Coordinates of C-alpha atoms in Angstrom, one line a residue:
Chain A
M95 CA 12.7 -45.4 20.4
T96 CA 12.6 -41.7 20.8
T97 CA 15.0 -39.6 22.9
A98 CA 12.2 -38.5 25.2
N99 CA 11.6 -42.1 26.3
Q100 CA 15.3 -42.6 26.9
A101 CA 15.7 -39.5 29.0
G102 CA 14.1 -41.0 32.1
P103 CA 11.4 -39.7 34.3
Q104 CA 13.5 -37.2 36.2
H105 CA 14.6 -35.4 33.0
Q106 CA 11.0 -35.3 31.8
A107 CA 9.8 -33.8 35.0
R108 CA 12.4 -31.0 34.8
R109 CA 11.4 -30.3 31.3
R110 CA 7.7 -30.1 32.1
W111 CA 8.5 -27.8 35.0
G112 CA 10.5 -25.5 32.6
E113 CA 7.6 -25.4 30.2
W114 CA 5.2 -24.6 33.0
L115 CA 7.5 -21.8 34.3
I116 CA 7.9 -20.1 30.9
E117 CA 4.3 -20.4 30.0
N118 CA 3.1 -18.8 33.2
T119 CA 5.7 -16.1 33.2
V120 CA 4.5 -15.0 29.8
R121 CA 0.9 -15.3 31.0
L122 CA 1.7 -13.2 34.0
A123 CA 3.3 -10.5 31.9
G124 CA 0.3 -10.4 29.6
V125 CA -2.3 -10.4 32.3
S126 CA -0.6 -7.8 34.4
T127 CA -0.6 -5.3 31.5
I128 CA -4.4 -5.7 31.2
L129 CA -4.8 -5.5 34.9
I130 CA -2.8 -2.3 35.1
V131 CA -5.0 -0.7 32.5
A132 CA -8.1 -1.9 34.3
L133 CA -6.8 -0.5 37.6
I134 CA -6.1 2.9 36.1
F135 CA -9.6 3.0 34.8
L136 CA -11.1 1.9 38.1
F137 CA -9.1 4.6 39.9
L138 CA -10.2 7.2 37.4
L139 CA -13.8 6.0 37.9
K140 CA -13.6 6.1 41.7
E141 CA -12.2 9.6 41.8
G142 CA -14.3 11.0 39.0
I143 CA -17.7 9.4 39.5
P144 CA -19.0 12.1 42.0
T145 CA -18.8 14.5 39.0
F146 CA -21.6 12.7 37.3
L147 CA -23.6 12.0 40.5
D148 CA -23.4 15.4 42.2
I149 CA -23.5 17.8 39.2
P150 CA -26.7 17.7 37.2
L151 CA -26.0 16.7 33.7
R152 CA -27.5 19.9 32.3
Q153 CA -25.1 21.9 34.4
L154 CA -22.2 19.7 33.6
F155 CA -22.6 20.2 29.9
S156 CA -23.4 23.9 30.2
G157 CA -21.1 26.6 28.9
R158 CA -19.7 28.1 32.1
W159 CA -16.6 26.8 33.8
Y160 CA -16.1 28.8 37.0
P161 CA -15.0 26.3 39.6
I162 CA -14.6 29.1 42.2
E163 CA -18.4 29.8 41.9
S164 CA -19.1 26.0 41.8
L165 CA -20.0 26.2 38.1
Y166 CA -18.6 23.1 36.4
G167 CA -19.7 23.3 32.8
I168 CA -17.2 21.4 30.7
L169 CA -18.7 22.3 27.3
P170 CA -16.0 25.0 26.7
L171 CA -13.3 22.5 27.4
L172 CA -14.8 19.9 25.1
V173 CA -15.2 22.5 22.4
G174 CA -11.7 23.7 23.0
S175 CA -10.2 20.2 22.7
L176 CA -12.4 19.5 19.6
L177 CA -11.4 22.7 17.8
V178 CA -7.7 22.3 18.5
T179 CA -7.7 18.6 17.5
I180 CA -9.9 19.1 14.4
G181 CA -7.6 21.9 13.3
A182 CA -4.5 19.7 13.8
V183 CA -6.1 16.9 11.9
I184 CA -7.1 19.1 9.0
I185 CA -3.5 20.4 8.8
A186 CA -1.6 17.2 9.6
V187 CA -3.4 14.4 7.8
P188 CA -3.3 15.8 4.2
L189 CA 0.2 17.2 4.6
G190 CA 1.5 14.1 6.2
L191 CA 0.0 11.7 3.6
T192 CA 1.2 14.0 0.8
V193 CA 4.8 14.0 2.2
A194 CA 4.6 10.2 2.6
I195 CA 3.4 9.7 -1.0
Y196 CA 6.2 12.0 -2.2
L197 CA 8.8 10.3 -0.2
G198 CA 7.6 6.8 -1.0
E199 CA 6.7 7.2 -4.7
F200 CA 8.3 10.2 -6.3
A201 CA 11.4 11.2 -4.4
P202 CA 14.7 9.9 -5.7
S203 CA 16.2 7.3 -3.3
W204 CA 19.0 9.5 -2.1
L205 CA 16.6 12.2 -1.0
R206 CA 14.4 9.7 0.8
E207 CA 17.3 8.3 2.6
F208 CA 18.3 11.8 3.7
L209 CA 14.8 13.0 4.7
K210 CA 13.3 10.0 6.4
P211 CA 15.7 9.8 9.4
L212 CA 15.5 13.6 9.6
I213 CA 11.7 13.4 10.0
E214 CA 12.0 10.7 12.5
I215 CA 14.3 12.9 14.6
L216 CA 11.6 15.6 14.6
A217 CA 9.4 13.2 16.5
G218 CA 11.8 13.3 19.4
I219 CA 11.6 17.0 20.1
P220 CA 10.1 17.4 23.6
S221 CA 6.6 18.9 23.4
I222 CA 7.5 21.7 25.9
V223 CA 10.2 22.9 23.4
L224 CA 7.5 23.1 20.7
G225 CA 5.2 24.9 23.1
F226 CA 7.9 27.4 23.7
L227 CA 8.5 27.8 20.0
G228 CA 4.8 28.3 19.5
W229 CA 4.6 31.0 22.2
V230 CA 7.7 32.9 21.1
V231 CA 7.5 32.6 17.3
L232 CA 4.1 31.4 16.1
A233 CA 1.9 33.5 18.4
P234 CA 3.3 36.9 17.4
L235 CA 2.9 35.8 13.7
I236 CA -0.7 34.9 14.2
Q237 CA -1.4 38.2 16.0
N238 CA 0.1 40.1 13.1
L239 CA -2.4 38.3 10.9
G240 CA -5.1 40.2 12.6
A241 CA -6.2 38.0 15.5
S242 CA -6.9 39.8 18.8
T243 CA -4.3 37.6 20.4
G244 CA -1.7 35.2 19.1
L245 CA -2.6 32.5 21.6
T246 CA -5.5 30.8 19.8
A247 CA -7.0 27.4 19.0
F248 CA -5.2 27.7 15.6
T249 CA -1.8 28.2 17.2
G250 CA -2.4 25.0 19.2
S251 CA -3.5 23.2 16.1
L252 CA -0.4 24.2 14.3
I253 CA 1.9 23.0 17.1
L254 CA -0.1 19.7 17.4
A255 CA -0.1 19.2 13.7
Y256 CA 3.7 19.6 13.7
M257 CA 3.9 17.0 16.5
A258 CA 1.7 14.5 14.7
L259 CA 3.5 14.9 11.3
P260 CA 6.6 12.8 11.9
T261 CA 4.5 9.9 13.1
I262 CA 2.0 10.2 10.3
I263 CA 4.7 10.5 7.6
S264 CA 7.0 7.8 8.9
I265 CA 4.4 5.2 9.4
S266 CA 2.5 6.0 6.2
E267 CA 5.7 5.8 4.2
D268 CA 6.4 2.4 5.7
A269 CA 2.9 1.3 4.8
L270 CA 3.4 2.5 1.2
Y271 CA 6.8 0.8 1.0
A272 CA 5.2 -2.5 2.1
V273 CA 2.9 -2.6 -0.9
P274 CA 4.3 -5.3 -3.1
K275 CA 6.1 -4.1 -6.2
E276 CA 4.0 -6.5 -8.2
Y277 CA 0.9 -4.3 -7.6
R278 CA 2.5 -1.3 -9.2
D279 CA 3.9 -3.4 -12.1
G280 CA 0.5 -5.0 -12.5
A281 CA -1.3 -1.6 -12.7
L282 CA 1.3 0.1 -14.9
A283 CA 1.3 -2.9 -17.2
I284 CA -2.4 -2.4 -18.0
G285 CA -1.9 1.2 -18.8
A286 CA -2.3 3.1 -15.5
T287 CA -0.4 6.3 -15.1
E288 CA 1.8 6.7 -12.2
W289 CA -0.8 8.8 -10.3
Q290 CA -3.6 6.3 -11.2
T291 CA -1.5 3.5 -9.9
I292 CA -0.9 5.3 -6.6
W293 CA -4.5 6.5 -6.2
R294 CA -6.3 3.3 -7.2
V295 CA -3.9 0.6 -6.3
V296 CA -1.2 1.6 -3.9
L297 CA -3.2 3.7 -1.5
P298 CA -6.1 1.2 -1.1
A299 CA -3.6 -1.6 -0.6
A300 CA -1.8 0.4 2.1
R301 CA -5.1 1.5 3.7
S302 CA -4.8 -0.2 7.0
G303 CA -1.3 1.1 7.6
L304 CA -2.4 4.6 6.6
V305 CA -5.3 4.5 9.1
I306 CA -2.9 3.4 11.8
A307 CA -0.5 6.2 10.9
V308 CA -3.3 8.8 11.2
M309 CA -4.6 7.3 14.4
L310 CA -1.3 7.3 16.1
G311 CA -0.6 10.8 15.0
V312 CA -4.0 12.1 16.1
G313 CA -3.7 10.1 19.3
R314 CA -0.5 12.0 20.1
A315 CA -2.3 15.2 19.4
I316 CA -5.4 14.6 21.5
G317 CA -3.5 13.6 24.6
E318 CA -0.9 16.4 24.3
T319 CA -1.0 18.8 27.2
M320 CA 1.9 21.1 27.9
A321 CA 2.4 22.6 24.4
V322 CA -1.3 23.2 24.1
L323 CA -1.5 24.7 27.5
M324 CA 1.2 27.2 26.5
V325 CA -0.2 28.4 23.2
T326 CA -4.0 28.2 23.2
G327 CA -4.6 31.1 25.5
N328 CA -6.3 29.2 28.3
A329 CA -9.6 30.9 28.2
A330 CA -12.5 28.5 29.0
N331 CA -15.0 30.2 26.7
I332 CA -16.9 28.8 23.7
P333 CA -15.8 30.6 20.6
K334 CA -18.6 31.9 18.4
L335 CA -19.5 29.6 15.5
G336 CA -17.8 30.6 12.2
A337 CA -14.5 30.7 10.5
G338 CA -13.1 33.0 13.1
M339 CA -13.6 30.4 15.9
F340 CA -10.2 28.9 15.2
F341 CA -8.6 32.3 16.0
Q342 CA -9.9 32.8 19.5
P343 CA -8.3 31.6 22.7
V344 CA -9.6 28.3 24.0
R345 CA -8.8 25.8 26.7
T346 CA -8.6 22.1 26.2
M347 CA -9.6 19.3 28.6
T348 CA -6.0 18.2 29.1
A349 CA -4.7 21.7 29.8
T350 CA -7.5 22.2 32.4
I351 CA -6.5 19.1 34.3
A352 CA -2.8 20.1 34.2
A353 CA -3.4 23.7 35.2
E354 CA -5.9 23.2 38.0
M355 CA -4.8 19.9 39.6
G356 CA -2.1 21.6 41.7
E357 CA -4.4 24.0 43.4
V358 CA -7.5 22.0 44.1
A359 CA -8.5 20.6 47.5
Q360 CA -8.3 16.8 47.4
G361 CA -11.8 15.2 47.7
S362 CA -13.6 18.4 46.7
L363 CA -16.1 18.5 43.9
H364 CA -13.7 20.5 41.8
Y365 CA -11.1 17.7 42.3
S366 CA -13.4 14.9 41.2
T367 CA -14.6 17.0 38.3
L368 CA -11.0 17.1 37.0
F369 CA -11.1 13.3 37.1
G370 CA -14.5 13.3 35.5
I371 CA -12.9 15.2 32.6
G372 CA -10.2 12.5 32.6
I373 CA -12.9 9.9 32.2
I374 CA -14.5 11.7 29.3
L375 CA -11.1 12.0 27.6
F376 CA -10.5 8.3 28.2
L377 CA -13.9 7.5 26.6
I378 CA -13.2 9.7 23.6
T379 CA -9.8 8.1 22.8
F380 CA -11.3 4.7 23.4
A381 CA -14.1 5.4 20.9
I382 CA -11.6 6.7 18.3
N383 CA -9.4 3.6 18.8
S384 CA -12.4 1.3 18.4
V385 CA -13.5 3.0 15.2
A386 CA -9.9 2.8 13.9
S387 CA -9.6 -0.9 14.6
R388 CA -12.9 -1.5 13.0
V389 CA -11.7 0.2 9.9
V390 CA -8.5 -1.8 9.9
G391 CA -10.4 -5.0 10.8
V392 CA -12.7 -4.7 7.8
Q393 CA -9.6 -4.3 5.6
G394 CA -8.1 -7.4 7.2
S395 CA -11.2 -9.6 6.5
R396 CA -11.1 -8.4 2.9
R397 CA -7.6 -9.6 2.5
R398 CA -8.8 -13.0 3.7
G399 CA -11.4 -13.0 1.0
G400 CA -14.5 -11.3 2.5
Q401 CA -16.9 -9.5 0.4
L402 CA -16.3 -6.0 -0.8
Chain B
M85 CA 3.9 -10.3 -43.8
N86 CA 5.2 -7.3 -41.8
P87 CA 6.4 -7.9 -38.3
I88 CA 4.3 -6.3 -35.6
I89 CA 7.4 -5.8 -33.4
S90 CA 10.9 -5.6 -34.7
I91 CA 13.9 -5.3 -32.5
E92 CA 17.2 -4.2 -33.9
N93 CA 20.7 -4.2 -32.3
L94 CA 19.2 -3.7 -28.9
F95 CA 21.6 -3.2 -25.9
F96 CA 20.4 -2.7 -22.4
T97 CA 22.5 -1.9 -19.3
Y98 CA 21.2 -1.5 -15.7
A99 CA 22.3 1.3 -13.4
D100 CA 24.8 -1.0 -11.7
G101 CA 26.6 -1.7 -15.0
T102 CA 25.1 -5.1 -15.6
E103 CA 24.8 -5.6 -19.4
A104 CA 21.5 -7.5 -19.6
L105 CA 21.0 -7.5 -23.4
R106 CA 23.6 -7.4 -26.1
D107 CA 22.9 -6.8 -29.7
V108 CA 19.5 -8.4 -29.8
T109 CA 17.7 -8.5 -33.1
L110 CA 14.3 -10.2 -33.4
E111 CA 11.1 -10.0 -35.4
I112 CA 7.7 -10.9 -34.1
F113 CA 4.8 -11.4 -36.5
P114 CA 1.1 -10.9 -35.9
N115 CA -1.0 -13.7 -34.4
E116 CA 1.9 -16.0 -33.5
V117 CA 3.0 -17.4 -30.2
F118 CA 6.6 -16.3 -29.9
V119 CA 8.5 -18.0 -27.1
L120 CA 11.6 -16.5 -25.5
F121 CA 13.5 -19.1 -23.6
G122 CA 16.9 -19.6 -21.9
P123 CA 18.5 -20.0 -18.5
S124 CA 17.9 -17.4 -15.8
R125 CA 19.7 -14.1 -16.2
A126 CA 19.6 -14.6 -20.0
G127 CA 17.7 -11.2 -20.3
K128 CA 14.2 -12.6 -21.1
S129 CA 12.3 -10.5 -18.5
T130 CA 14.5 -7.5 -19.3
L131 CA 13.5 -7.7 -22.9
L132 CA 9.8 -8.2 -22.1
R133 CA 9.9 -5.1 -19.8
L134 CA 11.5 -3.1 -22.5
L135 CA 8.7 -3.8 -25.0
N136 CA 6.1 -1.8 -23.0
R137 CA 8.8 0.4 -21.4
L138 CA 8.2 -0.8 -17.9
S139 CA 12.0 -0.6 -18.0
D140 CA 11.6 3.1 -17.5
L141 CA 11.1 2.3 -13.9
N142 CA 14.7 1.2 -13.6
E143 CA 16.4 4.4 -12.6
G144 CA 19.7 5.0 -14.3
S145 CA 19.5 2.2 -16.9
R146 CA 20.6 2.8 -20.5
H147 CA 19.6 1.3 -23.9
Q148 CA 20.8 1.4 -27.4
G149 CA 19.3 0.2 -30.6
S150 CA 15.6 0.2 -31.6
I151 CA 12.3 -1.5 -31.0
R152 CA 9.6 -0.7 -33.5
F153 CA 6.0 -1.5 -32.8
N154 CA 3.7 -1.3 -35.8
D155 CA 6.5 0.5 -37.6
R156 CA 7.0 3.2 -35.0
S157 CA 9.8 3.4 -32.6
I158 CA 8.7 3.0 -29.0
F159 CA 11.5 5.2 -27.8
E160 CA 10.4 8.0 -30.0
R161 CA 10.0 11.3 -28.3
G162 CA 6.3 12.1 -27.8
I163 CA 5.2 8.5 -27.8
D164 CA 2.3 7.8 -25.4
V165 CA 3.8 5.3 -23.0
I166 CA 0.4 4.7 -21.3
D167 CA -1.2 3.9 -24.6
L168 CA 1.8 1.7 -25.5
R169 CA 1.2 -0.3 -22.3
R170 CA -2.5 -0.7 -23.2
R171 CA -1.6 -2.1 -26.6
I172 CA 1.3 -4.3 -25.4
S173 CA -0.2 -5.7 -22.2
M174 CA 1.8 -7.7 -19.7
V175 CA 1.1 -10.6 -17.3
F176 CA 3.7 -11.4 -14.7
A177 CA 5.0 -14.6 -13.1
I178 CA 3.4 -14.0 -9.8
P179 CA -0.4 -13.4 -10.1
T180 CA -1.0 -9.8 -9.0
P181 CA -4.7 -9.3 -8.5
L182 CA -5.3 -5.7 -7.4
P183 CA -7.3 -4.9 -4.3
G184 CA -11.0 -5.1 -5.1
S185 CA -13.5 -7.5 -6.6
I186 CA -13.0 -9.7 -9.7
R187 CA -15.0 -7.2 -11.7
D188 CA -12.9 -4.3 -10.4
N189 CA -9.8 -6.0 -11.5
L190 CA -11.1 -6.3 -15.0
T191 CA -12.5 -2.8 -15.3
Y192 CA -9.5 -1.0 -13.7
G193 CA -7.6 -0.7 -17.0
L194 CA -10.7 0.2 -19.0
K195 CA -11.9 2.9 -16.5
M196 CA -8.4 4.4 -16.5
A197 CA -8.5 4.4 -20.3
G198 CA -11.7 6.4 -19.9
V199 CA -14.4 3.8 -20.7
R200 CA -17.4 4.6 -18.5
D201 CA -20.3 2.9 -20.4
A202 CA -21.6 0.2 -18.1
S203 CA -22.7 -2.0 -20.9
I204 CA -19.3 -1.9 -22.6
L205 CA -17.6 -2.7 -19.3
D206 CA -19.9 -5.7 -18.7
E207 CA -19.4 -7.0 -22.1
R208 CA -15.6 -6.7 -21.9
V209 CA -15.7 -8.4 -18.5
E210 CA -17.5 -11.4 -19.8
R211 CA -15.6 -11.7 -23.0
S212 CA -12.1 -11.4 -21.4
L213 CA -13.0 -13.9 -18.7
Q214 CA -14.2 -16.4 -21.4
Q215 CA -11.1 -15.9 -23.4
A216 CA -9.0 -16.6 -20.3
A217 CA -11.2 -19.7 -19.6
L218 CA -12.3 -18.4 -16.2
W219 CA -15.9 -17.3 -16.9
D220 CA -17.6 -20.5 -15.9
E221 CA -15.8 -20.6 -12.6
V222 CA -16.5 -17.0 -11.5
K223 CA -19.6 -15.8 -13.3
D224 CA -21.7 -16.0 -10.2
R225 CA -19.3 -14.1 -7.9
L226 CA -17.9 -11.3 -10.0
D227 CA -18.3 -8.9 -7.1
T228 CA -16.4 -11.0 -4.5
S229 CA -12.8 -10.2 -3.7
A230 CA -10.2 -11.3 -6.2
F231 CA -8.0 -12.4 -3.3
A232 CA -10.3 -15.3 -2.6
L233 CA -9.5 -17.0 -6.0
S234 CA -7.1 -19.9 -6.2
G235 CA -3.6 -19.4 -7.6
G236 CA -4.5 -20.6 -11.0
Q237 CA -7.7 -18.6 -11.1
K238 CA -5.8 -15.5 -10.0
Q239 CA -3.3 -15.9 -12.9
R240 CA -6.1 -16.4 -15.4
L241 CA -7.8 -13.3 -13.9
C242 CA -4.6 -11.4 -14.6
I243 CA -4.6 -12.7 -18.2
A244 CA -8.2 -11.6 -18.5
R245 CA -7.3 -8.2 -17.1
S246 CA -4.8 -7.7 -19.9
L247 CA -7.3 -9.0 -22.5
A248 CA -10.0 -6.7 -21.3
L249 CA -8.0 -3.8 -22.8
E250 CA -8.1 -5.5 -26.2
P251 CA -4.4 -5.0 -26.7
D252 CA -2.5 -6.0 -29.9
V253 CA 0.2 -7.9 -28.1
V254 CA -0.1 -10.0 -24.9
V255 CA 3.2 -10.4 -23.1
L256 CA 3.3 -13.4 -20.7
D257 CA 6.3 -13.5 -18.4
N258 CA 6.4 -17.1 -17.1
P259 CA 2.6 -17.1 -16.4
T260 CA 2.4 -20.7 -15.1
S261 CA 5.3 -20.6 -12.7
G262 CA 3.2 -20.9 -9.6
L263 CA 0.4 -23.1 -11.0
D264 CA -0.4 -26.8 -10.7
P265 CA -0.3 -29.0 -13.8
L266 CA -4.1 -28.7 -14.4
S267 CA -4.2 -25.0 -14.3
T268 CA -1.1 -24.9 -16.4
A269 CA -2.8 -27.0 -19.0
T270 CA -5.9 -24.6 -18.9
V271 CA -3.7 -21.6 -19.5
E272 CA -1.8 -23.3 -22.3
E273 CA -5.0 -24.3 -24.0
S274 CA -6.3 -20.8 -23.9
L275 CA -3.3 -19.6 -25.8
Y276 CA -4.6 -21.5 -29.0
E277 CA -7.7 -19.4 -28.8
L278 CA -6.0 -16.2 -27.9
K279 CA -3.6 -16.1 -30.9
K280 CA -6.5 -15.9 -33.3
Q281 CA -7.0 -12.4 -32.0
Y282 CA -3.7 -11.4 -30.4
T283 CA 0.0 -11.7 -30.8
I284 CA 1.5 -13.5 -27.9
I285 CA 5.0 -13.2 -26.6
M286 CA 5.8 -15.6 -23.8
V287 CA 8.6 -16.7 -21.5
P288 CA 7.8 -20.3 -20.8
H289 CA 8.1 -22.1 -17.5
S290 CA 10.2 -24.9 -19.1
V291 CA 11.7 -25.9 -22.4
Q292 CA 8.9 -28.5 -22.7
Q293 CA 6.2 -25.9 -22.2
G294 CA 8.0 -23.7 -24.8
A295 CA 7.9 -26.5 -27.3
R296 CA 4.2 -27.2 -26.6
V297 CA 2.9 -23.7 -27.1
A298 CA 5.4 -21.9 -29.5
D299 CA 5.0 -21.1 -33.2
R300 CA 8.4 -19.6 -33.3
A301 CA 11.0 -19.2 -30.6
A302 CA 14.3 -17.6 -29.7
F303 CA 17.0 -19.0 -27.4
L304 CA 18.6 -16.4 -25.3
L305 CA 21.9 -16.8 -23.4
D306 CA 23.7 -14.2 -21.4
G307 CA 21.8 -11.4 -23.0
E308 CA 22.4 -12.5 -26.6
V309 CA 20.1 -14.3 -29.1
V310 CA 21.7 -17.6 -29.9
E311 CA 19.2 -18.8 -32.3
V312 CA 15.7 -17.9 -33.7
G313 CA 13.4 -20.1 -35.7
S314 CA 10.3 -22.2 -35.9
V315 CA 9.4 -24.5 -33.2
S316 CA 10.4 -27.6 -35.2
Q317 CA 13.8 -26.1 -36.0
L318 CA 14.7 -24.9 -32.5
F319 CA 13.4 -27.8 -30.4
V320 CA 14.0 -30.7 -32.9
R321 CA 17.0 -29.7 -35.1
P322 CA 18.8 -26.8 -33.4
Q323 CA 21.7 -25.4 -35.5
D324 CA 23.7 -24.1 -32.6
Q325 CA 25.5 -26.5 -30.2
R326 CA 24.5 -24.3 -27.2
T327 CA 20.8 -24.5 -28.1
E328 CA 21.0 -28.2 -28.5
D329 CA 22.7 -28.6 -25.1
Y330 CA 20.1 -26.5 -23.4
V331 CA 17.1 -28.1 -25.1
T332 CA 18.3 -31.6 -24.4
G333 CA 18.9 -30.6 -20.7
R334 CA 22.7 -30.6 -20.6
F335 CA 22.7 -27.3 -18.7
G336 CA 20.2 -24.8 -17.6

């Protein structure tokens, strides 16, 4: 006879109650997280939807952002965010991956154990401090390079890249470290050089981790506000196309919301347009995350034996 | 006949001071199956990894003595380690398919060696798979992921991957450790075919397996070679008491 049967009905009832309680507590916690995200989105929609109803789309995506004259063209802000983010990605991703490869594959172990915690500490520097640094140190440097002002999209990209680097390096290095030693041995044993092993075996094997590293780093960059607000010059104009466009002042979507939210009349069109920008920002990050999880998902199904 | 590999007075010490090999002297001849057996920590894997200098990866380790491959020291300055690893190719205890399709796995090594001609690649893929007794099972799905194969198939794929390079010596470090008896038998049988073309050095899964596949064998204990000889000598009439104890299962 099993112990459950010996325990008696009272004991059994108490145990079933305990199971019920735990299960539902966990469920509540899980559901409430989703609920909160949904509520945030609903609030955003409620406040921001007049933007898309009251402003003709052609005007909304035009190039003039002058809220005082009731001109709400968000194109300069979109372009500003895009420029700053693309610049940051171009700088941070190759640099971050290279550092991770160096740390994970080439650096002697003492150096790695010294550098890795140091890099992780860098992630903890408050963004406002970096913004300050960019304003005081970077901006004059860039102006000396010949730009009309030091507060440019490029300055913002540099600061953002620096903010994304610790995340990218740290998580990529973890991903490389997690690649089984057998892969390396297997590749070396059939005559691969060290670099061929890294390029053809280790990096592909670590791909999902690397994608996550880049996404988290870039995610941090896109949403960043204060540092960017300080160093990009805050001019809502569309830079002329060409190599020089990175060296002109811009204004990002996040910076616009942060800078104007304090002075706007609640319920006005300007107010809801700021929320409208929030919706667009939300959709952009959502799209990027979906693409990233698709990429990671494909990798996962390959592991399980899907077709290449 | 000249030995293809001759090892003389070889010592090897890891960075932490562990002396893994002591005064090892061995000769291995072309087209034989040479079995290295002994209890764990006897130095078998260390010795195998020295042959193609995978031991270089152990930071801070030291060696003394010589290993000659085709009459040339493998420690010689200026030797091409990458080429050495193509000629003394190694298969590990745990099957290690690389990310990619079955075909990718077989062509990795060749492409890295600079072979680009598709017809040569295809021909090598088929031949190496046949030699590893895997062709019939996978010929219709060469472009599917190597991770979808069974454990035994993965290991034969790794053997085929080594063979695709057409090495001189195939080193097998306990290649059947994770395999079921049927797959083990398939791998063992393929060795009879392989030794016509290759020299095979193998650490067996058990004394019995060693006795089944070996032409000659060496018994290692605590980093030293206790006894070397033909299979009938070592497994039937060992000279050394320690070999006899191990072969008859008194320790190990």
